[in-house]
Amino acid sequence: MNQVKPVIIVHGGAKTISEDKLAANHAGCQAAAEAGWKILCSGGSAAAAVEAAIQVLESDQTFNAGFGSTMNSEGEVEVDAAIMDGATLAWGAVAAVQGVRHPISVARKLMEDQPRLLVAKSGEQFALEQGLEMCAKDELVSEEQYQEWQEEANVLDRPNTVGCVALDINGNLVAGTSTGGLTGQPQGRVGDSAVVGAGLYADNQLGACSTTGDGESIIPIVLAKTAIDALAGETHPDQAAQHAISTLKARVKGEAGCILLDRQGRIGWAYNSENMAVAYMTEALQQPAVFTHKE
């Protein structure tokens, strides 16, 4: 069997990016793509690459995932994440969990252990039992987020989700998402990120997708699956991504974006927000291509 050329694409959220945050969004997405690419280049799995890339974004307070997540109505950080394997359609997800350093790692462990969605204390207990990295709840709160929560500030550039899609040398596709939710959201609110078909989808027969944006708008459109289904008939991922976003715009209100890879490793993304932070890497590039606006 011939080896497939690996590809990785990450996003830091569909949003409006202010001038003073452009460099941080570029740097964060580039670092995430590089972390995943390093694994793919050494023959590692798409699942490992997606986890590594999203861990970088979860560690960067520029993005709304892990450390630096938005705070809910009670002043707490509750995070969601999910991952899906295109070969087996296995998936794992956690939602409304606290004190977990890397929710994407909990989701991956669930995918490999017993595909399911665990929420709140059950997700936290699973992470603890599996020896995954825990932290004090307030360690995920950045100073900037705390100040914005206290002041009830109208935040310009808070994305809803970060994500990654990767294709490894074995031709396997994996998609992952991670989010800190919405500023001031009700305790226990869960958006699209942990919902297979909405926040992510992967199927080796077609492609893989990770979405970002307003969860309450993404869920009824089943945005990730809508994008994947549009890949049928060898449609280019750019066209499929645009179809999915156009469908959302036509049916509901809200901002959203999505990144896509098809089974050939072709890349696509689309959004209806002001900006979307994206980076991708292929064998043809010397370093990741990084964007905050698509021409």
Coordinates of C-alpha atoms in Angstrom, one line a residue:
M1 CA 0.0 0.0 0.0
N2 CA 1.4 3.4 -1.0
Q3 CA 1.8 6.0 1.7
V4 CA -0.5 8.9 1.6
K5 CA 0.9 12.4 1.8
P6 CA 0.0 13.8 5.2
V7 CA -1.9 17.1 5.7
I8 CA -3.0 19.1 8.7
I9 CA -5.2 22.1 9.1
V10 CA -6.1 24.0 12.3
H11 CA -8.5 26.8 13.2
G12 CA -8.5 29.3 16.1
G13 CA -12.1 30.3 15.7
A14 CA -14.4 32.3 13.5
K15 CA -14.6 35.8 14.9
T16 CA -13.5 39.4 14.5
I17 CA -9.8 39.7 15.2
S18 CA -8.6 43.1 16.3
E19 CA -5.3 44.5 15.0
D20 CA -3.5 43.9 18.4
K21 CA -4.5 40.2 18.3
L22 CA -3.4 39.4 14.8
A23 CA 0.1 38.4 15.6
A24 CA -1.0 36.2 18.5
N25 CA -3.6 34.4 16.4
H26 CA -1.0 33.8 13.7
A27 CA 1.6 32.5 16.1
G28 CA -0.8 30.3 18.0
C29 CA -2.2 28.6 14.9
Q30 CA 1.2 28.2 13.3
A31 CA 2.5 26.5 16.5
A32 CA -0.5 24.2 16.6
A33 CA 0.0 23.2 13.0
E34 CA 3.7 22.6 13.6
A35 CA 3.0 20.4 16.6
G36 CA 0.7 18.2 14.7
W37 CA 2.8 18.1 11.6
K38 CA 5.8 16.9 13.6
I39 CA 3.8 13.8 14.5
L40 CA 2.5 13.2 11.0
C41 CA 6.0 13.5 9.5
S42 CA 7.3 10.8 11.8
G43 CA 4.6 8.4 10.7
G44 CA 2.3 9.1 13.7
S45 CA -1.4 8.8 13.6
A46 CA -3.9 11.5 12.7
A47 CA -5.5 11.2 16.1
A48 CA -2.2 11.9 17.8
A49 CA -1.6 14.9 15.5
V50 CA -5.0 16.4 16.2
E51 CA -4.6 15.9 19.9
A52 CA -1.2 17.6 19.9
A53 CA -2.3 20.5 17.8
I54 CA -5.3 21.2 19.9
Q55 CA -3.3 20.9 23.1
V56 CA -1.2 23.8 21.8
L57 CA -4.3 25.9 21.3
E58 CA -5.7 24.9 24.7
S59 CA -2.5 26.1 26.3
D60 CA -2.6 29.5 24.6
Q61 CA -4.8 32.2 26.2
T62 CA -5.3 33.8 22.8
F63 CA -7.9 31.1 22.1
N64 CA -11.2 30.2 23.8
A65 CA -10.2 26.6 24.8
G66 CA -8.5 25.2 27.9
F67 CA -6.5 28.0 29.5
G68 CA -8.1 31.4 28.5
S69 CA -11.6 30.0 28.1
T70 CA -14.5 32.3 28.6
M71 CA -16.3 32.3 32.0
N72 CA -19.9 31.3 32.6
S73 CA -22.6 33.1 34.5
E74 CA -21.1 31.7 37.8
G75 CA -17.6 32.9 37.0
E76 CA -16.4 29.4 36.2
V77 CA -14.7 27.8 33.2
E78 CA -16.5 24.9 31.8
V79 CA -15.0 23.3 28.7
D80 CA -16.2 20.9 25.9
A81 CA -14.2 18.8 23.4
A82 CA -14.6 16.0 21.0
I83 CA -12.6 13.9 18.5
M84 CA -13.7 11.5 15.8
D85 CA -11.8 8.8 13.7
G86 CA -12.7 8.5 10.1
A87 CA -11.7 4.9 9.7
T88 CA -13.9 3.4 12.4
L89 CA -16.3 6.3 13.1
A90 CA -15.2 6.0 16.7
W91 CA -15.6 9.2 18.7
G92 CA -15.3 10.6 22.2
A93 CA -16.5 13.8 23.9
V94 CA -16.7 15.6 27.1
A95 CA -18.8 18.7 28.0
A96 CA -19.2 21.1 30.9
V97 CA -16.1 19.7 32.6
Q98 CA -13.9 21.8 35.0
G99 CA -10.4 21.4 36.2
V100 CA -9.2 19.4 33.2
R101 CA -6.1 20.8 31.6
H102 CA -6.6 19.3 28.1
P103 CA -10.2 18.3 27.4
I104 CA -9.2 17.1 23.9
S105 CA -7.0 14.4 25.6
V106 CA -10.0 13.2 27.7
A107 CA -12.1 13.0 24.5
R108 CA -9.4 11.0 22.7
K109 CA -9.1 8.6 25.7
L110 CA -12.9 8.1 25.6
M111 CA -12.8 7.5 21.8
E112 CA -10.2 4.7 22.3
D113 CA -11.7 3.3 25.5
Q114 CA -15.5 3.3 24.9
P115 CA -17.0 5.9 22.5
R116 CA -19.3 8.1 24.5
L117 CA -20.1 11.6 25.7
L118 CA -19.4 12.3 29.4
V119 CA -20.6 15.6 31.0
A120 CA -19.6 17.5 34.2
K121 CA -18.5 15.4 37.1
S122 CA -18.5 12.1 35.2
G123 CA -16.1 13.5 32.6
E124 CA -13.9 14.9 35.4
Q125 CA -13.9 11.6 37.2
F126 CA -13.0 9.7 34.0
A127 CA -10.0 12.1 33.4
L128 CA -8.8 11.6 37.0
E129 CA -9.1 7.8 36.8
Q130 CA -7.2 7.8 33.5
G131 CA -4.3 9.8 35.0
L132 CA -4.9 12.7 32.6
E133 CA -3.7 16.2 33.6
M134 CA -5.9 17.9 36.1
C135 CA -5.6 21.4 37.6
A136 CA -7.3 23.7 40.0
K137 CA -10.4 25.2 38.4
D138 CA -9.1 28.7 38.6
E139 CA -5.9 27.8 36.8
L140 CA -7.8 27.9 33.5
V141 CA -8.9 31.5 34.0
S142 CA -6.6 34.0 32.4
E143 CA -6.3 37.5 33.8
E144 CA -7.8 39.0 30.7
Q145 CA -10.8 36.8 30.9
Y146 CA -11.3 37.5 34.6
Q147 CA -11.2 41.3 34.0
E148 CA -13.7 41.0 31.1
W149 CA -16.0 38.9 33.2
Q150 CA -15.9 41.3 36.1
E151 CA -16.6 44.3 33.8
E152 CA -19.1 42.4 31.7
A153 CA -17.1 43.7 28.7
N154 CA -18.4 43.3 25.2
V155 CA -15.5 41.1 23.8
L156 CA -14.6 41.7 20.2
D157 CA -12.6 38.7 19.4
R158 CA -13.7 35.7 21.5
P159 CA -14.0 32.6 19.2
N160 CA -16.3 29.8 20.2
T161 CA -14.1 26.8 19.2
V162 CA -10.7 25.7 18.2
G163 CA -10.2 22.7 16.0
C164 CA -8.0 20.5 13.8
V165 CA -8.3 18.0 11.0
A166 CA -5.5 15.7 9.9
L167 CA -4.7 13.1 7.3
D168 CA -1.9 10.6 8.1
I169 CA 0.3 8.5 5.9
N170 CA -2.1 5.6 6.3
G171 CA -4.9 7.6 4.7
N172 CA -6.8 8.0 8.0
L173 CA -8.7 11.2 8.7
V174 CA -9.4 12.6 12.2
A175 CA -11.2 15.7 13.3
G176 CA -11.2 17.4 16.7
T177 CA -12.7 20.4 18.4
S178 CA -12.3 22.1 21.8
T179 CA -14.1 25.1 23.3
G180 CA -14.6 27.3 26.4
G181 CA -18.1 28.2 25.3
L182 CA -19.7 31.6 25.4
T183 CA -19.0 34.5 27.8
G184 CA -21.6 34.5 30.6
Q185 CA -23.3 31.3 29.4
P186 CA -25.6 29.6 31.8
Q187 CA -23.9 27.0 33.9
G188 CA -24.0 23.6 32.1
R189 CA -24.7 25.0 28.7
V190 CA -23.3 22.8 25.9
G191 CA -22.8 24.0 22.4
D192 CA -21.9 22.2 19.2
S193 CA -18.2 21.3 19.9
A194 CA -19.0 18.0 21.7
V195 CA -21.7 17.1 19.3
V196 CA -20.8 14.7 16.5
G197 CA -22.2 15.9 13.2
A198 CA -22.4 19.5 14.3
G199 CA -19.0 20.5 15.8
L200 CA -17.0 17.8 13.9
Y201 CA -17.3 14.8 11.7
A202 CA -14.8 12.3 10.1
D203 CA -15.4 9.6 7.5
N204 CA -12.5 8.2 5.5
Q205 CA -14.8 7.6 2.5
L206 CA -15.4 11.4 2.2
G207 CA -13.5 13.7 4.5
A208 CA -13.2 15.3 7.9
C209 CA -14.4 18.6 9.3
S210 CA -14.2 20.8 12.4
T211 CA -16.5 23.8 12.9
T212 CA -16.5 26.9 14.9
G213 CA -19.1 29.6 15.7
D214 CA -22.4 30.0 17.4
G215 CA -23.3 26.5 18.6
E216 CA -27.1 27.2 18.8
S217 CA -26.9 28.0 15.0
I218 CA -24.5 25.2 14.1
I219 CA -26.4 22.4 15.8
P220 CA -29.7 22.6 13.8
I221 CA -27.8 22.8 10.5
V222 CA -25.6 19.8 11.6
L223 CA -22.9 21.9 10.0
A224 CA -19.9 19.4 10.0
K225 CA -22.0 16.6 8.5
T226 CA -23.6 19.0 6.0
A227 CA -20.0 20.0 4.8
I228 CA -18.9 16.3 4.6
D229 CA -22.0 15.2 2.7
A230 CA -21.3 18.0 0.2
L231 CA -17.9 16.4 -0.7
A232 CA -19.7 13.6 -2.5
G233 CA -19.0 13.4 -6.2
E234 CA -15.4 14.7 -5.8
T235 CA -16.5 18.2 -4.9
H236 CA -13.6 20.3 -3.8
P237 CA -13.5 21.0 0.0
D238 CA -13.6 24.7 -0.5
Q239 CA -16.9 24.4 -2.3
A240 CA -18.2 22.0 0.3
A241 CA -17.2 24.3 3.1
Q242 CA -18.9 27.3 1.4
H243 CA -22.0 25.2 0.7
A244 CA -22.2 24.4 4.5
I245 CA -21.8 28.1 5.5
S246 CA -24.3 29.2 2.9
T247 CA -26.8 26.7 4.1
L248 CA -26.4 28.1 7.7
K249 CA -26.8 31.7 6.5
A250 CA -29.9 30.8 4.6
R251 CA -31.7 29.0 7.4
V252 CA -30.6 30.5 10.7
K253 CA -28.9 33.6 12.2
G254 CA -25.3 33.4 13.5
E255 CA -21.7 33.3 12.7
A256 CA -19.8 30.1 11.9
G257 CA -16.8 28.7 10.1
C258 CA -15.5 25.2 9.1
I259 CA -12.2 23.6 8.0
L260 CA -12.2 20.5 5.7
L261 CA -10.0 17.9 4.3
D262 CA -11.2 15.3 1.8
R263 CA -9.8 11.8 1.5
Q264 CA -7.3 13.0 -1.1
G265 CA -5.9 15.6 1.3
R266 CA -7.3 18.6 -0.4
I267 CA -7.9 21.6 1.8
G268 CA -10.9 23.9 2.2
W269 CA -12.4 26.3 4.7
A270 CA -15.2 29.0 4.8
Y271 CA -16.8 31.3 7.3
N272 CA -19.3 34.2 7.5
S273 CA -17.6 36.1 10.3
E274 CA -15.3 39.0 9.9
N275 CA -12.2 36.8 10.3
M276 CA -11.1 33.2 10.9
A277 CA -7.7 32.1 12.1
V278 CA -6.5 29.2 10.1
A279 CA -3.1 27.4 9.5
Y280 CA -2.3 24.4 7.4
M281 CA 0.8 22.3 6.5
T282 CA 1.6 20.0 3.7
E283 CA 4.8 18.4 2.3
A284 CA 4.9 21.1 -0.4
L285 CA 5.4 23.8 2.2
Q286 CA 8.5 24.9 4.2
Q287 CA 6.4 26.2 7.0
P288 CA 2.6 26.4 7.8
A289 CA 0.5 28.8 5.7
V290 CA -1.4 31.0 8.1
F291 CA -4.4 33.2 7.6
T292 CA -6.8 35.4 9.5
H293 CA -8.7 36.4 6.4
K294 CA -9.4 34.4 3.2
E295 CA -9.2 36.3 0.0

